[in-house]
GROMACS .gro file of N, CA and C in nm:
model
  438
    1MET      N    1   8.640   6.972  -5.131
    1MET     CA    2   8.644   6.961  -4.986
    1MET      C    3   8.511   7.010  -4.929
    2MET      N    4   8.443   6.928  -4.854
    2MET     CA    5   8.314   6.963  -4.796
    2MET      C    6   8.333   7.026  -4.660
    3SER      N    7   8.236   7.111  -4.624
    3SER     CA    8   8.244   7.172  -4.491
    3SER      C    9   8.199   7.069  -4.387
    4ASN      N   10   8.244   7.089  -4.266
    4ASN     CA   11   8.209   6.996  -4.159
    4ASN      C   12   8.063   7.005  -4.119
    5SER      N   13   7.999   7.117  -4.147
    5SER     CA   14   7.862   7.138  -4.101
    5SER      C   15   7.760   7.056  -4.178
    6GLY      N   16   7.794   7.013  -4.299
    6GLY     CA   17   7.698   6.942  -4.381
    6GLY      C   18   7.606   7.037  -4.456
    7VAL      N   19   7.615   7.166  -4.427
    7VAL     CA   20   7.531   7.263  -4.495
    7VAL      C   21   7.561   7.263  -4.644
    8SER      N   22   7.688   7.250  -4.681
    8SER     CA   23   7.723   7.265  -4.822
    8SER      C   24   7.652   7.163  -4.909
    9ASP      N   25   7.651   7.037  -4.870
    9ASP     CA   26   7.592   6.937  -4.959
    9ASP      C   27   7.440   6.935  -4.950
   10ARG      N   28   7.382   6.978  -4.841
   10ARG     CA   29   7.237   6.972  -4.828
   10ARG      C   30   7.166   7.098  -4.876
   11ILE      N   31   7.225   7.214  -4.855
   11ILE     CA   32   7.156   7.340  -4.883
   11ILE      C   33   7.228   7.422  -4.990
   12ILE      N   34   7.354   7.451  -4.967
   12ILE     CA   35   7.428   7.541  -5.056
   12ILE      C   36   7.436   7.487  -5.198
   13ASP      N   37   7.472   7.361  -5.216
   13ASP     CA   38   7.489   7.309  -5.351
   13ASP      C   39   7.362   7.322  -5.435
   14PRO      N   40   7.246   7.276  -5.388
   14PRO     CA   41   7.126   7.291  -5.471
   14PRO      C   42   7.084   7.437  -5.489
   15MET      N   43   7.104   7.520  -5.387
   15MET     CA   44   7.066   7.662  -5.400
   15MET      C   45   7.154   7.731  -5.504
   16MET      N   46   7.283   7.705  -5.500
   16MET     CA   47   7.374   7.769  -5.595
   16MET      C   48   7.355   7.712  -5.736
   17ALA      N   49   7.320   7.585  -5.745
   17ALA     CA   50   7.297   7.525  -5.877
   17ALA      C   51   7.176   7.590  -5.945
   18ILE      N   52   7.068   7.610  -5.870
   18ILE     CA   53   6.948   7.668  -5.931
   18ILE      C   54   6.966   7.819  -5.955
   19ALA      N   55   7.043   7.887  -5.870
   19ALA     CA   56   7.067   8.031  -5.886
   19ALA      C   57   7.158   8.060  -6.005
   20ASN      N   58   7.248   7.968  -6.032
   20ASN     CA   59   7.342   7.982  -6.144
   20ASN      C   60   7.414   8.116  -6.140
   21CYS      N   61   7.467   8.153  -6.024
   21CYS     CA   62   7.533   8.283  -6.012
   21CYS      C   63   7.684   8.269  -6.017
   22SER      N   64   7.747   8.381  -6.044
   22SER     CA   65   7.893   8.382  -6.054
   22SER      C   66   7.953   8.442  -5.927
   23THR      N   67   8.083   8.426  -5.914
   23THR     CA   68   8.153   8.481  -5.796
   23THR      C   69   8.159   8.634  -5.801
   24ARG      N   70   8.123   8.694  -5.913
   24ARG     CA   71   8.124   8.840  -5.925
   24ARG      C   72   7.993   8.905  -5.886
   25GLN      N   73   7.891   8.824  -5.857
   25GLN     CA   74   7.761   8.880  -5.820
   25GLN      C   75   7.751   8.902  -5.669
   26ARG      N   76   7.677   9.006  -5.633
   26ARG     CA   77   7.650   9.033  -5.492
   26ARG      C   78   7.533   8.947  -5.447
   27ILE      N   79   7.552   8.878  -5.335
   27ILE     CA   80   7.453   8.783  -5.285
   27ILE      C   81   7.420   8.821  -5.141
   28VAL      N   82   7.291   8.828  -5.109
   28VAL     CA   83   7.249   8.847  -4.971
   28VAL      C   84   7.186   8.715  -4.925
   29VAL      N   85   7.221   8.674  -4.803
   29VAL     CA   86   7.174   8.548  -4.748
   29VAL      C   87   7.088   8.577  -4.626
   30VAL      N   88   6.968   8.519  -4.623
   30VAL     CA   89   6.872   8.542  -4.516
   30VAL      C   90   6.835   8.408  -4.453
   31GLY      N   91   6.819   8.407  -4.322
   31GLY     CA   92   6.776   8.286  -4.253
   31GLY      C   93   6.855   8.267  -4.124
   32ALA      N   94   6.811   8.172  -4.045
   32ALA     CA   95   6.872   8.148  -3.914
   32ALA      C   96   7.019   8.112  -3.925
   33LYS      N   97   7.057   8.044  -4.030
   33LYS     CA   98   7.197   8.001  -4.048
   33LYS      C   99   7.269   8.088  -4.152
   34SER      N  100   7.226   8.213  -4.168
   34SER     CA  101   7.282   8.296  -4.275
   34SER      C  102   7.432   8.318  -4.262
   35MET      N  103   7.482   8.339  -4.141
   35MET     CA  104   7.627   8.359  -4.126
   35MET      C  105   7.704   8.233  -4.163
   36GLU      N  106   7.655   8.119  -4.123
   36GLU     CA  107   7.718   7.992  -4.157
   36GLU      C  108   7.720   7.973  -4.309
   37LEU      N  109   7.610   8.006  -4.374
   37LEU     CA  110   7.603   7.993  -4.519
   37LEU      C  111   7.697   8.092  -4.589
   38VAL      N  112   7.706   8.214  -4.538
   38VAL     CA  113   7.796   8.314  -4.596
   38VAL      C  114   7.941   8.269  -4.583
   39ILE      N  115   7.978   8.216  -4.469
   39ILE     CA  116   8.115   8.166  -4.451
   39ILE      C  117   8.146   8.058  -4.553
   40GLU      N  118   8.050   7.967  -4.576
   40GLU     CA  119   8.069   7.862  -4.675
   40GLU      C  120   8.080   7.922  -4.816
   41LEU      N  121   7.998   8.022  -4.847
   41LEU     CA  122   8.008   8.087  -4.978
   41LEU      C  123   8.143   8.155  -4.995
   42HIS      N  124   8.190   8.224  -4.891
   42HIS     CA  125   8.322   8.289  -4.898
   42HIS      C  126   8.431   8.184  -4.923
   43ARG      N  127   8.420   8.071  -4.855
   43ARG     CA  128   8.517   7.964  -4.872
   43ARG      C  129   8.520   7.916  -5.017
   44ARG      N  130   8.407   7.923  -5.084
   44ARG     CA  131   8.395   7.880  -5.223
   44ARG      C  132   8.428   7.990  -5.323
   45GLY      N  133   8.465   8.108  -5.274
   45GLY     CA  134   8.505   8.215  -5.364
   45GLY      C  135   8.399   8.320  -5.392
   46TYR      N  136   8.283   8.309  -5.329
   46TYR     CA  137   8.177   8.410  -5.345
   46TYR      C  138   8.198   8.518  -5.238
   47LEU      N  139   8.298   8.602  -5.262
   47LEU     CA  140   8.340   8.698  -5.161
   47LEU      C  141   8.246   8.817  -5.147
   48LEU      N  142   8.153   8.835  -5.239
   48LEU     CA  143   8.058   8.945  -5.232
   48LEU      C  144   7.928   8.904  -5.163
   49ALA      N  145   7.927   8.789  -5.098
   49ALA     CA  146   7.810   8.742  -5.024
   49ALA      C  147   7.808   8.807  -4.886
   50ALA      N  148   7.688   8.843  -4.841
   50ALA     CA  149   7.671   8.904  -4.709
   50ALA      C  150   7.546   8.846  -4.643
   51ALA      N  151   7.551   8.834  -4.512
   51ALA     CA  152   7.435   8.791  -4.436
   51ALA      C  153   7.342   8.911  -4.416
   52ALA      N  154   7.216   8.883  -4.393
   52ALA     CA  155   7.117   8.989  -4.374
   52ALA      C  156   7.158   9.087  -4.265
   53GLY      N  157   7.225   9.038  -4.162
   53GLY     CA  158   7.265   9.123  -4.050
   53GLY      C  159   7.375   9.221  -4.082
   54ASN      N  160   7.448   9.201  -4.191
   54ASN     CA  161   7.557   9.292  -4.226
   54ASN      C  162   7.557   9.326  -4.375
   55CYS      N  163   7.436   9.345  -4.432
   55CYS     CA  164   7.426   9.368  -4.576
   55CYS      C  165   7.419   9.515  -4.613
   56GLY      N  166   7.433   9.604  -4.516
   56GLY     CA  167   7.434   9.746  -4.547
   56GLY      C  168   7.295   9.805  -4.560
   57ARG      N  169   7.292   9.928  -4.609
   57ARG     CA  170   7.164   9.996  -4.630
   57ARG      C  171   7.101   9.949  -4.761
   58PRO      N  172   6.969   9.943  -4.767
   58PRO     CA  173   6.904   9.898  -4.889
   58PRO      C  174   6.925   9.996  -5.004
   59ALA      N  175   6.984   9.949  -5.113
   59ALA     CA  176   7.010  10.033  -5.229
   59ALA      C  177   7.003   9.954  -5.359
   60GLY      N  178   6.925   9.846  -5.360
   60GLY     CA  179   6.914   9.765  -5.481
   60GLY      C  180   7.046   9.704  -5.525
   61GLN      N  181   7.133   9.677  -5.427
   61GLN     CA  182   7.270   9.636  -5.459
   61GLN      C  183   7.291   9.487  -5.478
   62TYR      N  184   7.195   9.403  -5.446
   62TYR     CA  185   7.217   9.258  -5.455
   62TYR      C  186   7.147   9.199  -5.577
   63GLU      N  187   7.218   9.109  -5.645
   63GLU     CA  188   7.164   9.043  -5.764
   63GLU      C  189   7.103   8.907  -5.732
   64VAL      N  190   7.137   8.853  -5.616
   64VAL     CA  191   7.087   8.722  -5.575
   64VAL      C  192   7.051   8.728  -5.428
   65ALA      N  193   6.935   8.672  -5.393
   65ALA     CA  194   6.897   8.655  -5.253
   65ALA      C  195   6.877   8.507  -5.228
   66LEU      N  196   6.951   8.453  -5.132
   66LEU     CA  197   6.935   8.313  -5.090
   66LEU      C  198   6.862   8.315  -4.958
   67VAL      N  199   6.745   8.254  -4.954
   67VAL     CA  200   6.662   8.255  -4.834
   67VAL      C  201   6.651   8.113  -4.781
   68ASP      N  202   6.708   8.091  -4.663
   68ASP     CA  203   6.703   7.960  -4.597
   68ASP      C  204   6.584   7.963  -4.502
   69TRP      N  205   6.475   7.899  -4.540
   69TRP     CA  206   6.353   7.907  -4.461
   69TRP      C  207   6.319   7.774  -4.395
   70ARG      N  208   6.422   7.699  -4.354
   70ARG     CA  209   6.399   7.573  -4.283
   70ARG      C  210   6.345   7.601  -4.144
   71ARG      N  211   6.254   7.514  -4.101
   71ARG     CA  212   6.195   7.519  -3.966
   71ARG      C  213   6.132   7.654  -3.934
   72ARG      N  214   6.077   7.719  -4.034
   72ARG     CA  215   6.008   7.846  -4.013
   72ARG      C  216   5.870   7.837  -4.075
   73ARG      N  217   5.779   7.920  -4.023
   73ARG     CA  218   5.643   7.921  -4.073
   73ARG      C  219   5.637   7.993  -4.207
   74LEU      N  220   5.565   7.936  -4.299
   74LEU     CA  221   5.557   7.991  -4.434
   74LEU      C  222   5.500   8.132  -4.436
   75HIS      N  223   5.397   8.159  -4.354
   75HIS     CA  224   5.336   8.293  -4.360
   75HIS      C  225   5.432   8.403  -4.315
   76ALA      N  226   5.532   8.370  -4.236
   76ALA     CA  227   5.631   8.469  -4.192
   76ALA      C  228   5.725   8.510  -4.305
   77LEU      N  229   5.727   8.435  -4.413
   77LEU     CA  230   5.814   8.466  -4.526
   77LEU      C  231   5.774   8.596  -4.594
   78ASP      N  232   5.646   8.631  -4.590
   78ASP     CA  233   5.598   8.754  -4.653
   78ASP      C  234   5.677   8.876  -4.606
   79ALA      N  235   5.691   8.890  -4.476
   79ALA     CA  236   5.762   9.006  -4.421
   79ALA      C  237   5.909   9.006  -4.464
   80THR      N  238   5.969   8.889  -4.472
   80THR     CA  239   6.110   8.881  -4.514
   80THR      C  240   6.126   8.922  -4.659
   81VAL      N  241   6.038   8.876  -4.746
   81VAL     CA  242   6.047   8.913  -4.887
   81VAL      C  243   6.021   9.064  -4.903
   82ASP      N  244   5.927   9.118  -4.826
   82ASP     CA  245   5.904   9.264  -4.828
   82ASP      C  246   6.030   9.338  -4.786
   83TRP      N  247   6.095   9.293  -4.680
   83TRP     CA  248   6.218   9.357  -4.630
   83TRP      C  249   6.328   9.350  -4.735
   84LEU      N  250   6.340   9.234  -4.800
   84LEU     CA  251   6.444   9.214  -4.902
   84LEU      C  252   6.427   9.304  -5.024
   85ASP      N  253   6.306   9.341  -5.054
   85ASP     CA  254   6.275   9.410  -5.178
   85ASP      C  255   6.368   9.526  -5.210
   86ASP      N  256   6.394   9.613  -5.116
   86ASP     CA  257   6.477   9.731  -5.141
   86ASP      C  258   6.626   9.698  -5.155
   87PHE      N  259   6.667   9.580  -5.114
   87PHE     CA  260   6.806   9.538  -5.127
   87PHE      C  261   6.836   9.477  -5.265
   88LEU      N  262   6.731   9.438  -5.336
   88LEU     CA  263   6.748   9.363  -5.460
   88LEU      C  264   6.743   9.452  -5.582
   89SER      N  265   6.832   9.424  -5.677
   89SER     CA  266   6.834   9.498  -5.802
   89SER      C  267   6.711   9.462  -5.886
   90SER      N  268   6.689   9.537  -5.991
   90SER     CA  269   6.572   9.514  -6.075
   90SER      C  270   6.580   9.380  -6.149
   91ARG      N  271   6.699   9.322  -6.161
   91ARG     CA  272   6.715   9.193  -6.230
   91ARG      C  273   6.746   9.079  -6.132
   92ALA      N  274   6.721   9.100  -6.006
   92ALA     CA  275   6.759   9.004  -5.902
   92ALA      C  276   6.682   8.873  -5.913
   93VAL      N  277   6.749   8.767  -5.868
   93VAL     CA  278   6.683   8.638  -5.853
   93VAL      C  279   6.668   8.608  -5.704
   94LEU      N  280   6.561   8.539  -5.672
   94LEU     CA  281   6.528   8.502  -5.536
   94LEU      C  282   6.525   8.350  -5.530
   95VAL      N  283   6.606   8.293  -5.441
   95VAL     CA  284   6.611   8.148  -5.423
   95VAL      C  285   6.569   8.117  -5.280
   96ILE      N  286   6.464   8.039  -5.266
   96ILE     CA  287   6.410   8.007  -5.133
   96ILE      C  288   6.418   7.858  -5.110
   97TRP      N  289   6.481   7.820  -4.997
   97TRP     CA  290   6.490   7.680  -4.956
   97TRP      C  291   6.388   7.655  -4.846
   98LEU      N  292   6.309   7.550  -4.862
   98LEU     CA  293   6.208   7.513  -4.764
   98LEU      C  294   6.228   7.369  -4.720
   99ASP      N  295   6.178   7.338  -4.601
   99ASP     CA  296   6.167   7.198  -4.561
   99ASP      C  297   6.070   7.132  -4.658
  100ALA      N  298   6.071   7.001  -4.663
  100ALA     CA  299   5.975   6.930  -4.748
  100ALA      C  300   5.834   6.977  -4.710
  101GLN      N  301   5.756   7.015  -4.808
  101GLN     CA  302   5.624   7.073  -4.784
  101GLN      C  303   5.517   6.996  -4.861
  102LYS      N  304   5.396   7.011  -4.816
  102LYS     CA  305   5.283   6.959  -4.890
  102LYS      C  306   5.259   7.048  -5.011
  103ALA      N  307   5.192   6.996  -5.111
  103ALA     CA  308   5.166   7.071  -5.234
  103ALA      C  309   5.096   7.204  -5.206
  104ALA      N  310   5.002   7.206  -5.112
  104ALA     CA  311   4.928   7.330  -5.082
  104ALA      C  312   5.023   7.439  -5.029
  105ALA      N  313   5.121   7.401  -4.949
  105ALA     CA  314   5.216   7.498  -4.896
  105ALA      C  315   5.303   7.554  -5.008
  106LYS      N  316   5.343   7.468  -5.101
  106LYS     CA  317   5.422   7.515  -5.215
  106LYS      C  318   5.342   7.610  -5.302
  107ASP      N  319   5.214   7.581  -5.320
  107ASP     CA  320   5.128   7.671  -5.397
  107ASP      C  321   5.115   7.805  -5.327
  108SER      N  322   5.104   7.805  -5.195
  108SER     CA  323   5.097   7.929  -5.118
  108SER      C  324   5.225   8.010  -5.132
  109LEU      N  325   5.339   7.942  -5.130
  109LEU     CA  326   5.468   8.010  -5.147
  109LEU      C  327   5.474   8.075  -5.286
  110ARG      N  328   5.438   8.001  -5.388
  110ARG     CA  329   5.440   8.055  -5.524
  110ARG      C  330   5.351   8.179  -5.534
  111ALA      N  331   5.231   8.171  -5.477
  111ALA     CA  332   5.138   8.284  -5.482
  111ALA      C  333   5.195   8.406  -5.409
  112ALA      N  334   5.257   8.383  -5.293
  112ALA     CA  335   5.314   8.494  -5.215
  112ALA      C  336   5.429   8.561  -5.291
  113VAL      N  337   5.512   8.482  -5.355
  113VAL     CA  338   5.625   8.536  -5.430
  113VAL      C  339   5.574   8.614  -5.552
  114MET      N  340   5.475   8.559  -5.620
  114MET     CA  341   5.420   8.626  -5.738
  114MET      C  342   5.350   8.757  -5.699
  115LYS      N  343   5.284   8.758  -5.585
  115LYS     CA  344   5.215   8.879  -5.537
  115LYS      C  345   5.314   8.994  -5.517
  116ARG      N  346   5.439   8.961  -5.490
  116ARG     CA  347   5.542   9.062  -5.466
  116ARG      C  348   5.621   9.096  -5.593
  117GLY      N  349   5.569   9.059  -5.708
  117GLY     CA  350   5.631   9.100  -5.833
  117GLY      C  351   5.738   9.008  -5.887
  118PHE      N  352   5.740   8.884  -5.843
  118PHE     CA  353   5.836   8.787  -5.894
  118PHE      C  354   5.764   8.683  -5.980
  119VAL      N  355   5.836   8.628  -6.074
  119VAL     CA  356   5.785   8.519  -6.156
  119VAL      C  357   5.863   8.394  -6.115
  120VAL      N  358   5.792   8.288  -6.081
  120VAL     CA  359   5.856   8.163  -6.044
  120VAL      C  360   5.904   8.095  -6.172
  121LEU      N  361   6.035   8.072  -6.179
  121LEU     CA  362   6.095   8.014  -6.298
  121LEU      C  363   6.118   7.864  -6.286
  122GLN      N  364   6.146   7.819  -6.164
  122GLN     CA  365   6.185   7.679  -6.147
  122GLN      C  366   6.169   7.639  -6.001
  123GLY      N  367   6.144   7.513  -5.982
  123GLY     CA  368   6.142   7.454  -5.849
  123GLY      C  369   6.205   7.317  -5.858
  124ALA      N  370   6.259   7.270  -5.749
  124ALA     CA  371   6.321   7.138  -5.748
  124ALA      C  372   6.304   7.075  -5.611
  125GLU      N  373   6.287   6.945  -5.611
  125GLU     CA  374   6.275   6.868  -5.487
  125GLU      C  375   6.409   6.803  -5.455
  126HIS      N  376   6.441   6.800  -5.328
  126HIS     CA  377   6.563   6.735  -5.280
  126HIS      C  378   6.526   6.649  -5.160
  127PRO      N  379   6.610   6.555  -5.121
  127PRO     CA  380   6.577   6.467  -5.009
  127PRO      C  381   6.545   6.542  -4.879
  128CYS      N  382   6.607   6.657  -4.857
  128CYS     CA  383   6.584   6.728  -4.730
  128CYS      C  384   6.506   6.858  -4.748
  129GLY      N  385   6.438   6.876  -4.860
  129GLY     CA  386   6.360   6.996  -4.879
  129GLY      C  387   6.335   7.026  -5.025
  130SER      N  388   6.295   7.151  -5.049
  130SER     CA  389   6.272   7.192  -5.186
  130SER      C  390   6.324   7.334  -5.204
  131VAL      N  391   6.353   7.368  -5.329
  131VAL     CA  392   6.409   7.499  -5.361
  131VAL      C  393   6.328   7.560  -5.474
  132LEU      N  394   6.310   7.691  -5.465
  132LEU     CA  395   6.232   7.764  -5.564
  132LEU      C  396   6.316   7.880  -5.616
  133LEU      N  397   6.313   7.902  -5.746
  133LEU     CA  398   6.384   8.013  -5.810
  133LEU      C  399   6.281   8.108  -5.871
  134ALA      N  400   6.294   8.237  -5.839
  134ALA     CA  401   6.205   8.338  -5.896
  134ALA      C  402   6.289   8.459  -5.938
  135ARG      N  403   6.238   8.531  -6.036
  135ARG     CA  404   6.304   8.654  -6.084
  135ARG      C  405   6.198   8.764  -6.086
  136ARG      N  406   6.243   8.887  -6.064
  136ARG     CA  407   6.149   9.000  -6.071
  136ARG      C  408   6.079   8.998  -6.206
  137SER      N  409   5.950   9.025  -6.207
  137SER     CA  410   5.873   9.017  -6.331
  137SER      C  411   5.920   9.118  -6.434
  138GLU      N  412   5.966   9.236  -6.392
  138GLU     CA  413   6.012   9.336  -6.489
  138GLU      C  414   6.143   9.294  -6.556
  139ALA      N  415   6.212   9.196  -6.501
  139ALA     CA  416   6.337   9.148  -6.561
  139ALA      C  417   6.312   9.041  -6.667
  140ILE      N  418   6.186   8.994  -6.679
  140ILE     CA  419   6.151   8.893  -6.779
  140ILE      C  420   6.105   8.967  -6.903
  141PRO      N  421   6.174   8.951  -7.015
  141PRO     CA  422   6.131   9.021  -7.137
  141PRO      C  423   5.996   8.970  -7.185
  142LEU      N  424   5.913   9.062  -7.227
  142LEU     CA  425   5.784   9.024  -7.284
  142LEU      C  426   5.808   8.965  -7.423
  143ARG      N  427   5.733   8.862  -7.454
  143ARG     CA  428   5.748   8.801  -7.587
  143ARG      C  429   5.680   8.889  -7.690
  144GLN      N  430   5.746   8.906  -7.800
  144GLN     CA  431   5.692   8.986  -7.910
  144GLN      C  432   5.581   8.909  -7.981
  145ALA      N  433   5.475   8.979  -8.014
  145ALA     CA  434   5.368   8.914  -8.090
  145ALA      C  435   5.415   8.892  -8.233
  146ALA      N  436   5.378   8.779  -8.289
  146ALA     CA  437   5.424   8.747  -8.425
  146ALA      C  438   5.349   8.826  -8.529
   0.00000   0.00000   0.00000
C-alpha cells in the first residue's frame, strides 16, 4: 500500500534500499519533509525513526541518518552534517537524497562528506534525483597487508 503523498515511491524506497537498515535500528530524518518521512517510516514498521525536531539530545544514539536535501543549496548541507555528527553512532550510515545534480555538484557533495570523516560507499541515480550512501571512516575496517 503506497502513501498518498507519493513520497514513499520517490524518496523513501530508494533511500531505504541503499541504507539497508532494519526496523530495529534508530533512524534520524533531516529535511523540510522530515515529519512526513518519519510518519511513512513508522507506517512501514520503523518505529525508532525520529525527525530532527524531536530526536532528543545528541548522544551518538542513531545508526542511520536520512537527509532529504531536495530544493536546498548544497553548501548549506555542511552545517547540517556538522549538527548531525553528535547524534550518530561510530558505525552510523549517512544517506543523502539530492535533486538531480550536475557532476560537479555531486563531486562537491562527496568531498564535503569525506571532509567530515565519512567514506562514500555508493551512489545511485533515480528519475527524480540521486542518493548517496556514506559510512564513518572509523567504521570501515582497514585491509590487512598480505
